[in-house]
PDB file of C-alpha atoms in Angstrom:
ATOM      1  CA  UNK A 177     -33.622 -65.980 125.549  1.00 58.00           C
ATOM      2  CA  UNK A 178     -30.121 -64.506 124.352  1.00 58.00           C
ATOM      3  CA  UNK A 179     -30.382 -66.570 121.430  1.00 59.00           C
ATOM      4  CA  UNK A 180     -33.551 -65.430 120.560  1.00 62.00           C
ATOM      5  CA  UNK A 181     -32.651 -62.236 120.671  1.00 57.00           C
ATOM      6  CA  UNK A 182     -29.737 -62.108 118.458  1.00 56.00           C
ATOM      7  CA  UNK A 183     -31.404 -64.550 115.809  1.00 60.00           C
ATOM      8  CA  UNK A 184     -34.694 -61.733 115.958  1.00 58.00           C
ATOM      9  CA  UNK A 185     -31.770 -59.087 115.099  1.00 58.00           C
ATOM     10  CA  UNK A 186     -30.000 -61.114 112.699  1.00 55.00           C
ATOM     11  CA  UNK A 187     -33.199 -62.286 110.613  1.00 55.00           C
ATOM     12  CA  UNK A 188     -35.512 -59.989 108.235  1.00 54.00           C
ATOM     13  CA  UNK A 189     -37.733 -59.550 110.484  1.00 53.00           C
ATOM     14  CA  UNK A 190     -35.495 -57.219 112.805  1.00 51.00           C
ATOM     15  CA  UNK A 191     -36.454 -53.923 112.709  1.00 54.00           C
ATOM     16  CA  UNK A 192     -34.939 -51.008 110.190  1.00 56.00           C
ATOM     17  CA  UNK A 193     -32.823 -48.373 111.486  1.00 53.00           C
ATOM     18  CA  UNK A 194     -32.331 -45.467 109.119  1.00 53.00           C
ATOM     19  CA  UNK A 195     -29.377 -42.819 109.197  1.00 49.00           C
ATOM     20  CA  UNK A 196     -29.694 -39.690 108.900  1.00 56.00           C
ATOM     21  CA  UNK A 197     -27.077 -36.339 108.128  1.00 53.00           C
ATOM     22  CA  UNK A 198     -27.699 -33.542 110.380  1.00 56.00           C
ATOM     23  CA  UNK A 199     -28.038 -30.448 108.329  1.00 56.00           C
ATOM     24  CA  UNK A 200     -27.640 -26.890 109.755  1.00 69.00           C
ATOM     25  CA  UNK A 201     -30.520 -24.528 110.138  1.00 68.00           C
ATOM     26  CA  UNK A 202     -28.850 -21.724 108.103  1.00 69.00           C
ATOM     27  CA  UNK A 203     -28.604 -24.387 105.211  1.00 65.00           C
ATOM     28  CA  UNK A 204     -31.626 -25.253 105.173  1.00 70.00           C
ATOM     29  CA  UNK A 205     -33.336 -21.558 105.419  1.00 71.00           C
ATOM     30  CA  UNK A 206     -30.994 -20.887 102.401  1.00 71.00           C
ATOM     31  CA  UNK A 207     -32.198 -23.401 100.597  1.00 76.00           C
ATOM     32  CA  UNK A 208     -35.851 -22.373 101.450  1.00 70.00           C
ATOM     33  CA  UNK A 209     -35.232 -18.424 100.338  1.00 74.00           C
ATOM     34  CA  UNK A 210     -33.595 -20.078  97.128  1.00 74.00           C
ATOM     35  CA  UNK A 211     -36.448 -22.155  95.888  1.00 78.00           C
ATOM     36  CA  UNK A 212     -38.961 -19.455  97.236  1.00 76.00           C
ATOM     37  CA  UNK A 213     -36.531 -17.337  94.567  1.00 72.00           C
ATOM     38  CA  UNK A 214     -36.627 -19.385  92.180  1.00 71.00           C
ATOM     39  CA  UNK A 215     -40.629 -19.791  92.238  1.00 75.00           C
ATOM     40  CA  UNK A 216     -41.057 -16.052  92.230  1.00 72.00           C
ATOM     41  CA  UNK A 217     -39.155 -15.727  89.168  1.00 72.00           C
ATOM     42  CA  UNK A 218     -40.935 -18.065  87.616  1.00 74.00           C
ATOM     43  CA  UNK A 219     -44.373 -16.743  88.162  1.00 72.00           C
ATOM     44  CA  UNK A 220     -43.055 -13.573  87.419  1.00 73.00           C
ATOM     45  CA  UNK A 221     -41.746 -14.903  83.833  1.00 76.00           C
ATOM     46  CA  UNK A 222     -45.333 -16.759  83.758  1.00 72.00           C
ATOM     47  CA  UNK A 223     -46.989 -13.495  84.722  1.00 68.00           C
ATOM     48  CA  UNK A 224     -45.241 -11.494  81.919  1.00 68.00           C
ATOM     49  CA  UNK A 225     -45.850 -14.119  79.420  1.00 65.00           C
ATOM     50  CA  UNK A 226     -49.230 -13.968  79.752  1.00 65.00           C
ATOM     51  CA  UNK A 227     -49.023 -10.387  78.653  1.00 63.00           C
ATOM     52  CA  UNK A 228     -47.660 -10.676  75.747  1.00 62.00           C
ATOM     53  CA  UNK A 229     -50.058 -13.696  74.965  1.00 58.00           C
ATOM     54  CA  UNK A 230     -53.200 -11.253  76.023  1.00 56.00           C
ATOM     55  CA  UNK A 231     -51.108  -8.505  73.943  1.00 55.00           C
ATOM     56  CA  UNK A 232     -50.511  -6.034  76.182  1.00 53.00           C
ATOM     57  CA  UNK A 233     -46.762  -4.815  76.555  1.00 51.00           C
ATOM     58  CA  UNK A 234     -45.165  -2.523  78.056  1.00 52.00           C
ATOM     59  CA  UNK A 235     -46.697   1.056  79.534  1.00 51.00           C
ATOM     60  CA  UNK A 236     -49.915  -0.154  79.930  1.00 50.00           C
ATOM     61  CA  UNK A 237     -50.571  -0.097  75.618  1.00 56.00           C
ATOM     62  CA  UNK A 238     -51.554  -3.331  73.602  1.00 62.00           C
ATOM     63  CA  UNK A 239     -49.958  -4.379  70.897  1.00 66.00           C
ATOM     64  CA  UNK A 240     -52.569  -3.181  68.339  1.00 70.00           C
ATOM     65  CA  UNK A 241     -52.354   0.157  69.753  1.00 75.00           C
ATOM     66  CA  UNK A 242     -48.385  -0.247  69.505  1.00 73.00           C
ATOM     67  CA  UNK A 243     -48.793  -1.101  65.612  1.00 76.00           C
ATOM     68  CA  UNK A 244     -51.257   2.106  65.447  1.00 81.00           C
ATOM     69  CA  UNK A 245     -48.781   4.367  66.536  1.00 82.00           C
ATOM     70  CA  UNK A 246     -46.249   3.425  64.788  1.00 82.00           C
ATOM     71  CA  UNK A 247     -48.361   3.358  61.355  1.00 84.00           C
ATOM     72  CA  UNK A 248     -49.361   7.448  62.618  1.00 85.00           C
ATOM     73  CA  UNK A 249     -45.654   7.965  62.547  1.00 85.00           C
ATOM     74  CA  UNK A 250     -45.159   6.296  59.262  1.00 85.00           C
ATOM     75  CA  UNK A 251     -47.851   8.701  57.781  1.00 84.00           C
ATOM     76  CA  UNK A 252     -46.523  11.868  59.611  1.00 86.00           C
ATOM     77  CA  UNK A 253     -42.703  11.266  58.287  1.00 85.00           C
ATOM     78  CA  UNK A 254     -44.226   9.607  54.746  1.00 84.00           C
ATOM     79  CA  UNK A 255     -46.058  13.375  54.789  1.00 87.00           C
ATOM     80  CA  UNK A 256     -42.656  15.081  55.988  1.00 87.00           C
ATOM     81  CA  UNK A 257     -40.949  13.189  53.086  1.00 86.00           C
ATOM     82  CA  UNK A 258     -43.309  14.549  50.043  1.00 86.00           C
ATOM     83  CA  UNK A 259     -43.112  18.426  51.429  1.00 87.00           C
ATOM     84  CA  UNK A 260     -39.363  17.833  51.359  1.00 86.00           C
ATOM     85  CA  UNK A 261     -39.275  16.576  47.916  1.00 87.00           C
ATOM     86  CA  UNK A 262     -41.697  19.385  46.793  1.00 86.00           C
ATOM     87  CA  UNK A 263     -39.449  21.808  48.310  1.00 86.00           C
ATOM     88  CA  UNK A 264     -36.761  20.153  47.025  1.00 85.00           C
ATOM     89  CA  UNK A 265     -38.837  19.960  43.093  1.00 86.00           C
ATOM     90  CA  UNK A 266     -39.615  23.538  43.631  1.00 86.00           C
ATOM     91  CA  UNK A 267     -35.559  24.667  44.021  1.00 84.00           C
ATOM     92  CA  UNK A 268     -34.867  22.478  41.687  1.00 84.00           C
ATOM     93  CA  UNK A 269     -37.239  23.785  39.275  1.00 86.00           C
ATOM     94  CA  UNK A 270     -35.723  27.831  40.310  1.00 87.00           C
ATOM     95  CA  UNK A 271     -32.407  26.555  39.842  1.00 88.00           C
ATOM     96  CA  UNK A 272     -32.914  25.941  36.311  1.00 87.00           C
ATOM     97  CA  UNK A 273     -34.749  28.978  35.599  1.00 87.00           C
ATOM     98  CA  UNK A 274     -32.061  30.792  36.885  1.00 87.00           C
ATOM     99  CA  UNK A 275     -29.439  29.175  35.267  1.00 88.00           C
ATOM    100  CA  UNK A 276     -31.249  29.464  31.841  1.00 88.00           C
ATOM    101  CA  UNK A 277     -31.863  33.675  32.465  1.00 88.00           C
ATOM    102  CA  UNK A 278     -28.388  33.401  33.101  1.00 88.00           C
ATOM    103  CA  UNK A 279     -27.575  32.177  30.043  1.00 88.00           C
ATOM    104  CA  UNK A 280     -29.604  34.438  27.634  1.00 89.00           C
ATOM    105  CA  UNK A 281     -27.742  37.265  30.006  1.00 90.00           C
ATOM    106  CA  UNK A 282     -24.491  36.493  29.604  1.00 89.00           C
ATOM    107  CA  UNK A 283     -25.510  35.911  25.487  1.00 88.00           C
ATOM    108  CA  UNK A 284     -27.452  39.510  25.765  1.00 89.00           C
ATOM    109  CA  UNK A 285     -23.902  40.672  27.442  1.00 89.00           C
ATOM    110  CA  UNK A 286     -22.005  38.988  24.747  1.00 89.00           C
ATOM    111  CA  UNK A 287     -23.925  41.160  21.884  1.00 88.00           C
ATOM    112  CA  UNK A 288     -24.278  44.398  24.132  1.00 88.00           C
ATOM    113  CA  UNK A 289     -20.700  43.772  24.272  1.00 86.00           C
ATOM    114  CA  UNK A 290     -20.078  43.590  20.421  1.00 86.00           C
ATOM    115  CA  UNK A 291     -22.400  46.139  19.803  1.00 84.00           C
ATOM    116  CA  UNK A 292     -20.569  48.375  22.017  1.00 81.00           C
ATOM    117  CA  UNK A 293     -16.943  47.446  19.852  1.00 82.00           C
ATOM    118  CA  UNK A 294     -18.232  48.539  16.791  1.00 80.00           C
ATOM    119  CA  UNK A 295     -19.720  51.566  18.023  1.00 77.00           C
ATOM    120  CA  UNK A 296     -16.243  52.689  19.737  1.00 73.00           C
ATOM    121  CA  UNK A 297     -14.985  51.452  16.679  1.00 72.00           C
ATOM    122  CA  UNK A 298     -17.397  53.824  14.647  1.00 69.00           C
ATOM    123  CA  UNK A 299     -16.886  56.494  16.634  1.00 65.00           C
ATOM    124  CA  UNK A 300     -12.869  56.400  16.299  1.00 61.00           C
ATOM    125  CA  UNK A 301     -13.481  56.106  12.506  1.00 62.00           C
ATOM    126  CA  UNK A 302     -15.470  59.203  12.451  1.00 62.00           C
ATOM    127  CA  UNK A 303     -13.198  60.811  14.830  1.00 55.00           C
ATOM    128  CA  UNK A 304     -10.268  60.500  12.788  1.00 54.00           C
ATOM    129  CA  UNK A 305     -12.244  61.664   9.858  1.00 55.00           C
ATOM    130  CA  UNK A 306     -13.366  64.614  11.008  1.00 54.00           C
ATOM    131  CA  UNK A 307     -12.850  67.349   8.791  1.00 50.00           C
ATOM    132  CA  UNK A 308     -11.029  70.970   9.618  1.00 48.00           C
ATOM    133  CA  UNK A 309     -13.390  73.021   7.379  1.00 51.00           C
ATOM    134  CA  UNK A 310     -16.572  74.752   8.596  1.00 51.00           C
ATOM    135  CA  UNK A 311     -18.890  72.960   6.143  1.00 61.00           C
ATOM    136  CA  UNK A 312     -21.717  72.103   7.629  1.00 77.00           C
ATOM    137  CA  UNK A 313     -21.633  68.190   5.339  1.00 85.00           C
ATOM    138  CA  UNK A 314     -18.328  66.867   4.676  1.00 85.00           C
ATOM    139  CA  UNK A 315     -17.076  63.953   2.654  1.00 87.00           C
ATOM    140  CA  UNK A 316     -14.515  61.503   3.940  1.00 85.00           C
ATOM    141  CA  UNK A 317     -12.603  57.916   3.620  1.00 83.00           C
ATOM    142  CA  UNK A 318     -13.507  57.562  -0.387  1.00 88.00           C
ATOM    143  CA  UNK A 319     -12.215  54.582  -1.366  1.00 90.00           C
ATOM    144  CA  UNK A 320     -12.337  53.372  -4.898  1.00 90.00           C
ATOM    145  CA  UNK A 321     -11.053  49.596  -6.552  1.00 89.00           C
ATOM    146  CA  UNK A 322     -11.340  47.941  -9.917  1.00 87.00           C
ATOM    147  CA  UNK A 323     -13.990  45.437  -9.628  1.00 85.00           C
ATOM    148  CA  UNK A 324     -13.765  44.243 -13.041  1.00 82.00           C
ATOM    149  CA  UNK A 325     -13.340  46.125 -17.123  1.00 84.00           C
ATOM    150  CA  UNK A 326     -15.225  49.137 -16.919  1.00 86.00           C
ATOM    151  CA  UNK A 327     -16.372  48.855 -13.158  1.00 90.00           C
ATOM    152  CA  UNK A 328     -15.471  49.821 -10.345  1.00 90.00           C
ATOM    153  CA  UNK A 329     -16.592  50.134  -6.516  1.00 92.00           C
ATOM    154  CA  UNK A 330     -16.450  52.464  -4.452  1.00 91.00           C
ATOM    155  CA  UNK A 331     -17.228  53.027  -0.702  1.00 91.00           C
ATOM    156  CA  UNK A 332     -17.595  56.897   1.243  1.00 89.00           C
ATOM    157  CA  UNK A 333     -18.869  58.123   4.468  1.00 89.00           C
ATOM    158  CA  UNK A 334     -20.675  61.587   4.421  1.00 88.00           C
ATOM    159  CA  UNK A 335     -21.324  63.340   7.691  1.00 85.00           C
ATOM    160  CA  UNK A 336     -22.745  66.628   8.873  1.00 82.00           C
ATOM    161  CA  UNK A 337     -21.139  68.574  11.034  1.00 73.00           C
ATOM    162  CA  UNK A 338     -23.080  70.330  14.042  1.00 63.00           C
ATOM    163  CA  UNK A 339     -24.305  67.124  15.991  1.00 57.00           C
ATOM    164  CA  UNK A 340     -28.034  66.285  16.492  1.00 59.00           C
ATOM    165  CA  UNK A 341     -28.595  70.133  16.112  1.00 62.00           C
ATOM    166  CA  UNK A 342     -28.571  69.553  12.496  1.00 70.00           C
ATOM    167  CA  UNK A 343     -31.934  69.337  10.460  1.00 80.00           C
ATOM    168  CA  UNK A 344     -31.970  65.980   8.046  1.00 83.00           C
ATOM    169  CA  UNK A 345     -30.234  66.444   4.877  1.00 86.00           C
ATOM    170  CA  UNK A 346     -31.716  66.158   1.698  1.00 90.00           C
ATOM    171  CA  UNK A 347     -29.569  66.273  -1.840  1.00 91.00           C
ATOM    172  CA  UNK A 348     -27.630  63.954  -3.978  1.00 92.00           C
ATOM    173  CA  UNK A 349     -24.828  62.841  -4.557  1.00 91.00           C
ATOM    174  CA  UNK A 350     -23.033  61.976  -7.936  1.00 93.00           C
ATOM    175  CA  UNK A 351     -20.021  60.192  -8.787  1.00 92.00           C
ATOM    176  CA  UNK A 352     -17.616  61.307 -11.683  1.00 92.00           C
ATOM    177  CA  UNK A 353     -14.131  59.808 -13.055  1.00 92.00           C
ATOM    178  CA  UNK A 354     -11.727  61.087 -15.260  1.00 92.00           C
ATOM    179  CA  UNK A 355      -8.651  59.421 -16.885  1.00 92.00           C
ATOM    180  CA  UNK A 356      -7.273  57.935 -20.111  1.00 92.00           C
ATOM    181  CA  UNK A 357      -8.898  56.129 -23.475  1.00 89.00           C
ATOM    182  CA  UNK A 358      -7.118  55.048 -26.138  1.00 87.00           C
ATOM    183  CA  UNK A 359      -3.875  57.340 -25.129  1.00 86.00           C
ATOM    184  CA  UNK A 360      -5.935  60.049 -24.981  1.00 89.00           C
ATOM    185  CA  UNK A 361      -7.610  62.202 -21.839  1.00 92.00           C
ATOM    186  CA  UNK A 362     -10.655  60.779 -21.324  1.00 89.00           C
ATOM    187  CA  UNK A 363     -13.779  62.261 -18.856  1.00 90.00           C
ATOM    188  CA  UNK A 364     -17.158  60.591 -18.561  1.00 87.00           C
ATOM    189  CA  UNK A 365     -19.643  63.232 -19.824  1.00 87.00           C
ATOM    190  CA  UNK A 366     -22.044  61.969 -17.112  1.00 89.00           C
ATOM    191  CA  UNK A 367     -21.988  60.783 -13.829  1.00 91.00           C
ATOM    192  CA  UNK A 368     -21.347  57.208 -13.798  1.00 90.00           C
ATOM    193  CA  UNK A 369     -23.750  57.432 -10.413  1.00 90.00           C
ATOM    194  CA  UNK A 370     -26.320  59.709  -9.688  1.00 91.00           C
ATOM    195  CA  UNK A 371     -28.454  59.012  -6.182  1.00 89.00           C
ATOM    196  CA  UNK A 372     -30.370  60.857  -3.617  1.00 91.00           C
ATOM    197  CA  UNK A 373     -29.205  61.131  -0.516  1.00 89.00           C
ATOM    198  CA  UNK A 374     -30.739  61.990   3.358  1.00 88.00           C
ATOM    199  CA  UNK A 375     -29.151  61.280   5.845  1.00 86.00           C
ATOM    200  CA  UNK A 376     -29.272  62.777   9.611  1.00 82.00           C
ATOM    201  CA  UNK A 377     -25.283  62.910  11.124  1.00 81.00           C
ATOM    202  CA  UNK A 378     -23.932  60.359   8.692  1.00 84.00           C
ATOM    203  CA  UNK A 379     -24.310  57.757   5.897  1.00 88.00           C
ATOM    204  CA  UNK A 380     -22.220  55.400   5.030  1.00 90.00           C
ATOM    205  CA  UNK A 381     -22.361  54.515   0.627  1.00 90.00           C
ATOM    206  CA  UNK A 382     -20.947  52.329  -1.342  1.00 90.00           C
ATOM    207  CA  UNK A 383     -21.866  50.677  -5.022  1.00 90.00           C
ATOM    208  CA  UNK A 384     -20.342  50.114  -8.438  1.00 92.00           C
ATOM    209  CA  UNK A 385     -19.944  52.599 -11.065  1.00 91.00           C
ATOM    210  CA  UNK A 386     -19.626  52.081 -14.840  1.00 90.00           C
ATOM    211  CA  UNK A 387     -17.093  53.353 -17.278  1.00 90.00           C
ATOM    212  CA  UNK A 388     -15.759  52.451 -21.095  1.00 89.00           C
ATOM    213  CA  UNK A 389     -14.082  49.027 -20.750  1.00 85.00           C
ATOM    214  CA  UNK A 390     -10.599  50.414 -22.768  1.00 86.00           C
ATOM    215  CA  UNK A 391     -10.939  53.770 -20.134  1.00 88.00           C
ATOM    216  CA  UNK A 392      -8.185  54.113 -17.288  1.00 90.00           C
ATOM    217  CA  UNK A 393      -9.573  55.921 -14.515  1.00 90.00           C
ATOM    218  CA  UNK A 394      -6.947  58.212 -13.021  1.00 90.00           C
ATOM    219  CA  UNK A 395      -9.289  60.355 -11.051  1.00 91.00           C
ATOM    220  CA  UNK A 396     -12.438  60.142  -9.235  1.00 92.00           C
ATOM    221  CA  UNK A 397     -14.623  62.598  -7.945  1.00 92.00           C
ATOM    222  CA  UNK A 398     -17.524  62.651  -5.472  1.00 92.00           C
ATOM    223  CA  UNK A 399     -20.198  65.811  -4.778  1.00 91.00           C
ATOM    224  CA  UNK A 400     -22.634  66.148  -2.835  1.00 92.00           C
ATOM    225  CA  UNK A 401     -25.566  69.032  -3.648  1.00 91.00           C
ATOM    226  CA  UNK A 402     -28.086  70.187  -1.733  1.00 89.00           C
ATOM    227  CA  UNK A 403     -31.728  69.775  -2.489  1.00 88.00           C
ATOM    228  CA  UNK A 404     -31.450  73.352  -4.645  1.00 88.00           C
ATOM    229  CA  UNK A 405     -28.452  71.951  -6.857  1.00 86.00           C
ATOM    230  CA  UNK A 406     -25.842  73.720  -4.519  1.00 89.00           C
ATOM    231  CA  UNK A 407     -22.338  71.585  -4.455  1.00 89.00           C
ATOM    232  CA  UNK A 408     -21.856  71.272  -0.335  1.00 89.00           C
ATOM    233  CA  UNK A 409     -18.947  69.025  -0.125  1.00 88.00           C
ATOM    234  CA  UNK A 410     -16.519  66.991  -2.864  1.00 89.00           C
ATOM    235  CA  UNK A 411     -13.638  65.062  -2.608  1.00 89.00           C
ATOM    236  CA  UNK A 412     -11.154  64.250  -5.350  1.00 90.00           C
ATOM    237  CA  UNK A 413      -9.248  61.107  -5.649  1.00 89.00           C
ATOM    238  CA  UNK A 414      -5.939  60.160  -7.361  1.00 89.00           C
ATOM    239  CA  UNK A 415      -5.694  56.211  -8.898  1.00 84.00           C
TER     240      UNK A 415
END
């Protein structure tokens, strides 16, 4: 019977016997919470997935309503961008204009400011040729210069005295020389010019008189008359 025995436990037809590690309770509830974990995030990932698959994202808005809004805010800042750039056309546009009226004013100063030389210029002239008589026209700063053989020029300022008081002046004015010909003492019979003048305050003249070619001037003189004849002013010149 022994024999039996130990042959039925020795042969393959003796029965299994398995063994087993005992595991702790703890470890195993950890292990539980971790794959429970671990399936929760996974539907969760599934879950949220699915979302974007049925396009809706975040807050509650689709994907096409996403793309909407952000096509509105294209348009509003696209709009925001071509009222800047008008604004910005517009200035530009001032900008120029200014700096072109600029220009002409500072070109407008340039002549006021020449125009205002020669008149203290004119005025200093006339100041310094101011006569000391009472005549009412005077004549002043005759200049006279060969300007070739039997001609010469000439250049005078006539002025009335009495500022804008004055009436206009009407007369002439005549222009006479006196010298040498052919060693002798010469005098031109006539005026060698004869003009009418009017004038209100002053006139400037100038022009060329004629004279013998063999003549030396030695003497010039200029008078003015009044519209009756009347000699109001003369001045005599030494060459």
């Amino acid at each position: 019977m022994r024999w039996r025995l130990l042959r039925r436990r020795l042969s393959i037809s003796a029965p299994r016997m398995s063994v087993r590690s005992h595991v702790p309770w703890p470890v195993r509830w950890a292990m539980v919470a971790l794959m429970l974990g671990f399936s929760a995030a996974l539907a969760l990932w599934a879950f949220e997935f699915g979302k974007n698959l049925a396009g809706i994202g975040r807050g509650g808005q689709s994907l096409v309503q996403q793309v909407e809004s952000l096509k509105q805010q294209l348009d509003n800042v696209s709009q925001e961008r071509d009222r800047a750039q008008a604004l910005a056309n517009v200035a530009d546009s001032l900008i120029k204009a200014e700096r072109a009226t600029q220009a002409r004013l500072a070109e407008q100063v340039k002549t006021l400011e020449a125009d205002n030389q020669a008149l203290r210029t004119d005025l200093g002239f006339f100041e310094h040729l101011l006569p000391a008589t009472g005549k009412s026209v005077s004549v002043r700063g005759l200049e006279v210069e060969p300007a070739g053989a039997g001609t010469l020029k000439f250049r005078l300022l006539v002025m009335q005295q009495g500022g804008r008081a004055q009436p206009d002046f009407n007369g002439r004015f005549e222009l006479s020389a006196s010298g040498v010909q052919d060693g002798k003492p010469w005098a031109a019979t006539e005026p060698l010019v004869k003009q009418a003048l009017q004038f209100k305050q002053y006139r400037r003249i100038e022009g060329l008189g004629q004279y013998p070619a063999h003549a030396v001037v030695k003497q010039v003189l200029v008078r003015v008359l009044d519209d009756n004849g009347k000699e109001v002013a003369s001045q005599l010149l030494h060459l």
